[in-house]
């Protein structure tokens, strides 16, 4: 790269932070500099490029066509820098370094912190970051190097990502205890203690006939969510379409609505095993191919597989 070409990317860290935050003021706070200083730094970067990177007439801030190409180039550079740093860190025996993990709200709240704690006690000098986002955003971050390892229960493209199975999840039906239908179904009910003991995974424990709930209100996740797709398939398998009163983004939020007594939700046993239960909710085992799924760790195929990544997966009991 010629010196003049290299100058185009001087100040790229300032530009990238503004891109991530979609705001000069928010980016300035994250960078611990004043907004005028940040604006000046971005302006200098745009002058070196010769074109505007941001369309300042929009709220939130958007990239120009040139800006989109600039950010794509910066992300490639960041990924290359990250791979090289992982290599150097390996040579130093994990006495320094970093690892960025990604997960949805459920996994970031309940599972990943426990594994992070074990890993940090073994490698206290490795800096760990945790990114909490939805699956589509996390997949994008994993693709461009913004995340090293991703925990998710969705199936990602095996041509792009490698994976290992962390554990199997089972979907449960969570029903407000005040619903009269529960009085007929006592033999199918599961307690939180039984779920933590793994009773829902035992083949001879009876699954609730889902058609009993066809007239009840449901709280489901939005259509692109894996849990939502499985919930619809399970209901259709039992001959009905659920009466949806709320569509939400997060499983934990849907569960909290169930706890308030408003409607039935589909939740993973992960939420009860690692999280918290509610005495006002009754749980039921479900039957069907869509009632269970694997929980994976993902990483980008072909990317340098650092020792920090390998040791984290070993700590999780999921060797890559």
XYZ file of C-alpha atoms in Angstrom:
320
model
C 0.000 0.000 0.000
C 1.419 3.411 -0.994
C 1.883 6.018 1.724
C -0.888 8.229 0.286
C -3.227 5.231 0.217
C -2.401 4.389 3.829
C -3.254 7.931 4.899
C -6.828 7.382 3.702
C -7.402 5.187 6.735
C -5.774 7.387 9.343
C -8.450 8.023 11.959
C -10.444 4.970 10.908
C -11.135 4.095 14.563
C -12.994 7.399 14.975
C -14.999 6.877 11.797
C -15.871 3.316 12.765
C -17.102 4.296 16.213
C -19.409 6.924 14.693
C -20.663 4.278 12.254
C -21.402 1.843 15.087
C -23.161 4.395 17.268
C -24.837 6.268 14.358
C -24.223 9.422 16.365
C -21.260 11.759 16.879
C -22.269 12.517 20.465
C -22.626 8.853 21.485
C -19.383 7.916 19.742
C -17.544 10.760 21.475
C -18.720 9.449 24.847
C -17.499 5.946 24.023
C -14.119 7.299 22.885
C -13.814 9.688 25.865
C -13.153 12.696 23.665
C -15.134 15.842 22.982
C -17.677 15.897 20.167
C -15.923 18.800 18.347
C -12.632 16.831 18.438
C -14.357 13.748 17.053
C -16.110 15.744 14.327
C -12.790 17.267 13.321
C -11.097 13.839 13.219
C -13.836 12.425 10.987
C -13.697 15.492 8.755
C -9.952 14.982 8.314
C -10.561 11.345 7.379
C -13.151 12.429 4.796
C -10.707 14.978 3.369
C -8.056 12.253 2.968
C -10.591 10.038 1.184
C -11.847 12.910 -0.922
C -15.531 12.138 -0.389
C -18.046 12.343 2.422
C -18.319 9.155 4.490
C -21.479 10.145 6.385
C -24.740 11.682 5.237
C -25.218 14.202 8.021
C -28.715 15.148 6.859
C -30.238 11.918 8.231
C -31.174 10.832 11.721
C -29.850 8.410 12.713
C -26.644 9.100 10.817
C -26.223 7.054 7.632
C -23.301 6.152 5.408
C -22.881 7.531 1.928
C -22.173 5.124 -0.914
C -18.476 5.860 -0.492
C -18.853 5.467 3.261
C -20.230 1.940 2.875
C -17.136 0.932 0.865
C -14.891 2.650 3.419
C -16.448 0.766 6.351
C -16.239 -2.543 4.469
C -12.523 -1.927 3.918
C -12.011 -0.960 7.565
C -13.743 -4.147 8.754
C -11.433 -6.229 6.549
C -8.445 -4.427 8.023
C -9.755 -4.945 11.560
C -10.289 -8.651 10.901
C -6.732 -8.982 9.552
C -5.321 -7.080 12.538
C -7.348 -9.246 14.917
C -6.064 -12.465 13.337
C -2.464 -11.281 13.621
C -2.938 -10.287 17.261
C -4.434 -13.718 18.001
C -1.293 -15.292 16.507
C 0.996 -13.134 18.636
C -1.059 -13.885 21.725
C -0.689 -17.594 21.071
C 3.076 -17.194 21.037
C 2.894 -15.505 24.417
C 1.028 -18.407 26.009
C -2.168 -16.464 26.729
C -0.397 -14.130 29.138
C -2.171 -11.348 27.286
C -4.795 -11.042 24.583
C -8.502 -10.670 24.049
C -11.580 -12.705 23.233
C -14.946 -11.345 22.125
C -18.039 -13.467 22.654
C -21.514 -12.943 21.274
C -24.921 -14.122 22.377
C -28.565 -13.157 22.550
C -30.038 -11.773 25.751
C -30.790 -15.233 27.171
C -27.314 -16.665 26.642
C -25.529 -13.423 27.553
C -27.462 -13.225 30.803
C -27.325 -16.808 32.049
C -24.852 -19.133 30.329
C -21.882 -17.216 28.929
C -21.024 -15.327 32.163
C -20.578 -18.634 34.012
C -18.143 -19.954 31.391
C -16.373 -16.588 31.230
C -15.814 -16.723 34.981
C -14.164 -20.162 34.787
C -12.006 -19.087 31.848
C -10.907 -15.849 33.527
C -9.834 -17.682 36.666
C -7.552 -19.834 34.516
C -6.367 -17.051 32.173
C -6.781 -13.825 34.160
C -4.745 -11.696 31.737
C -6.923 -12.428 28.702
C -9.419 -9.609 28.245
C -12.944 -10.884 27.544
C -15.727 -8.818 25.963
C -19.366 -9.841 25.628
C -21.652 -8.550 22.863
C -25.402 -8.937 23.371
C -27.381 -8.661 20.122
C -29.975 -10.465 18.041
C -28.895 -13.411 15.895
C -28.748 -11.585 12.547
C -26.514 -8.834 13.947
C -24.282 -11.347 15.728
C -23.919 -13.399 12.541
C -22.791 -10.238 10.755
C -20.270 -9.490 13.516
C -18.934 -13.054 13.403
C -18.560 -12.747 9.643
C -16.553 -9.509 9.771
C -14.409 -10.353 12.799
C -16.238 -8.245 15.375
C -16.974 -11.399 17.402
C -14.678 -14.419 17.849
C -17.209 -16.965 19.136
C -20.985 -16.900 18.984
C -23.410 -18.926 21.095
C -26.756 -19.541 19.417
C -29.430 -22.179 18.881
C -30.057 -21.290 15.233
C -28.552 -23.164 12.298
C -25.992 -20.958 10.551
C -24.498 -21.589 7.105
C -21.981 -24.448 7.427
C -20.184 -23.186 4.326
C -19.307 -20.002 6.228
C -19.119 -21.060 9.887
C -17.707 -23.971 11.863
C -19.409 -25.071 15.055
C -19.523 -27.436 17.999
C -22.497 -28.472 20.108
C -22.572 -27.069 23.641
C -25.738 -28.831 24.820
C -29.224 -29.877 23.760
C -32.175 -27.609 24.529
C -35.810 -28.655 24.982
C -38.726 -26.329 24.363
C -41.320 -26.144 27.112
C -44.781 -24.670 27.270
C -45.042 -22.030 30.007
C -48.652 -21.434 31.078
C -49.969 -18.912 33.625
C -50.997 -20.862 36.707
C -54.350 -19.086 36.868
C -55.497 -20.499 33.506
C -58.364 -22.946 34.168
C -57.044 -25.393 31.574
C -54.281 -26.392 34.011
C -56.824 -28.117 36.255
C -57.301 -30.844 33.628
C -53.613 -31.373 32.991
C -52.037 -31.987 36.379
C -50.458 -35.278 35.308
C -48.451 -33.477 32.623
C -47.181 -30.568 34.748
C -43.456 -30.116 35.384
C -41.947 -28.248 38.310
C -38.839 -26.105 37.966
C -36.968 -28.622 40.143
C -37.914 -31.438 37.764
C -36.753 -29.387 34.783
C -33.388 -28.751 36.441
C -33.152 -32.490 37.082
C -33.681 -33.141 33.350
C -37.101 -34.817 33.533
C -38.186 -33.081 30.296
C -35.503 -35.074 28.450
C -36.729 -38.434 29.734
C -38.590 -40.292 27.000
C -41.251 -41.877 29.220
C -42.378 -38.625 30.843
C -45.637 -37.640 29.072
C -45.780 -34.646 26.753
C -48.868 -32.468 27.053
C -51.425 -32.723 24.201
C -50.923 -29.249 22.782
C -54.413 -29.108 21.265
C -55.805 -28.523 24.763
C -54.528 -24.950 24.461
C -55.985 -24.073 21.051
C -58.449 -21.550 22.513
C -55.905 -19.924 24.849
C -53.937 -16.692 24.184
C -50.270 -17.042 23.192
C -47.251 -14.777 23.542
C -44.840 -15.599 20.699
C -41.584 -14.226 19.393
C -41.390 -12.427 16.051
C -41.637 -14.474 12.818
C -37.908 -14.639 12.004
C -37.061 -16.193 15.393
C -36.244 -19.916 15.582
C -38.376 -20.429 18.701
C -41.351 -18.803 16.937
C -40.964 -21.051 13.896
C -40.807 -24.138 16.071
C -43.815 -23.003 18.111
C -45.942 -22.558 14.981
C -44.854 -25.952 13.644
C -45.727 -27.668 16.936
C -49.166 -26.030 17.066
C -49.887 -26.984 13.461
C -48.751 -30.541 14.209
C -51.553 -30.625 16.789
C -54.126 -29.208 14.384
C -54.405 -25.512 15.220
C -52.906 -22.070 14.749
C -52.217 -20.206 18.007
C -54.140 -17.073 18.959
C -51.269 -14.608 19.259
C -51.816 -11.594 21.516
C -48.198 -10.366 21.619
C -45.185 -10.695 19.308
C -41.911 -9.912 21.057
C -38.163 -9.861 20.341
C -36.775 -11.738 23.325
C -37.678 -15.079 24.896
C -37.136 -13.697 28.386
C -39.621 -10.902 27.698
C -42.239 -13.381 26.468
C -41.701 -15.437 29.612
C -42.171 -12.358 31.819
C -45.489 -11.685 30.064
C -46.507 -15.252 30.885
C -45.461 -14.674 34.487
C -47.832 -11.695 34.565
C -50.699 -14.027 33.618
C -51.475 -12.682 30.145
C -50.652 -15.580 27.850
C -48.816 -18.829 27.104
C -45.234 -18.787 25.835
C -42.772 -21.300 24.399
C -39.489 -21.218 26.296
C -36.303 -23.263 26.291
C -35.428 -25.270 29.366
C -32.191 -23.242 29.380
C -34.150 -20.331 30.819
C -35.306 -22.380 33.805
C -32.093 -24.387 34.294
C -29.780 -21.372 34.286
C -32.216 -18.577 35.071
C -35.132 -18.256 37.376
C -38.589 -19.777 37.684
C -41.879 -18.263 38.776
C -44.337 -19.970 41.173
C -47.245 -18.571 39.150
C -46.259 -20.499 36.007
C -46.846 -24.165 35.148
C -44.515 -25.907 32.699
C -45.263 -28.713 30.245
C -43.102 -30.995 28.132
C -43.691 -30.842 24.363
C -43.556 -33.576 21.747
C -42.339 -33.362 18.159
C -39.154 -32.897 16.140
C -39.300 -29.152 16.760
C -39.394 -29.535 20.537
C -35.616 -29.931 20.863
C -32.567 -28.355 19.264
C -28.836 -27.992 19.780
C -27.132 -24.992 21.324
C -23.945 -24.248 19.374
C -20.737 -22.293 19.564
C -19.913 -20.853 16.126
C -16.762 -19.353 14.638
C -15.890 -18.221 11.129
C -14.660 -21.003 8.855
C -11.103 -20.514 7.580
C -10.267 -17.892 10.159
C -7.195 -18.386 12.333
C -8.386 -20.414 15.305
C -6.619 -18.809 18.241
C -5.500 -20.560 21.372
C -7.793 -18.293 23.396
C -10.759 -19.517 21.340
C -9.647 -23.135 21.736
C -9.165 -22.833 25.486
C -12.508 -21.106 25.950
C -14.299 -23.937 24.145
C -12.401 -26.471 26.270
C -13.486 -24.580 29.370
C -17.083 -24.806 28.106
C -16.697 -28.540 27.516
C -17.109 -27.980 23.777
C -13.762 -28.631 22.135
C -13.514 -27.170 18.645
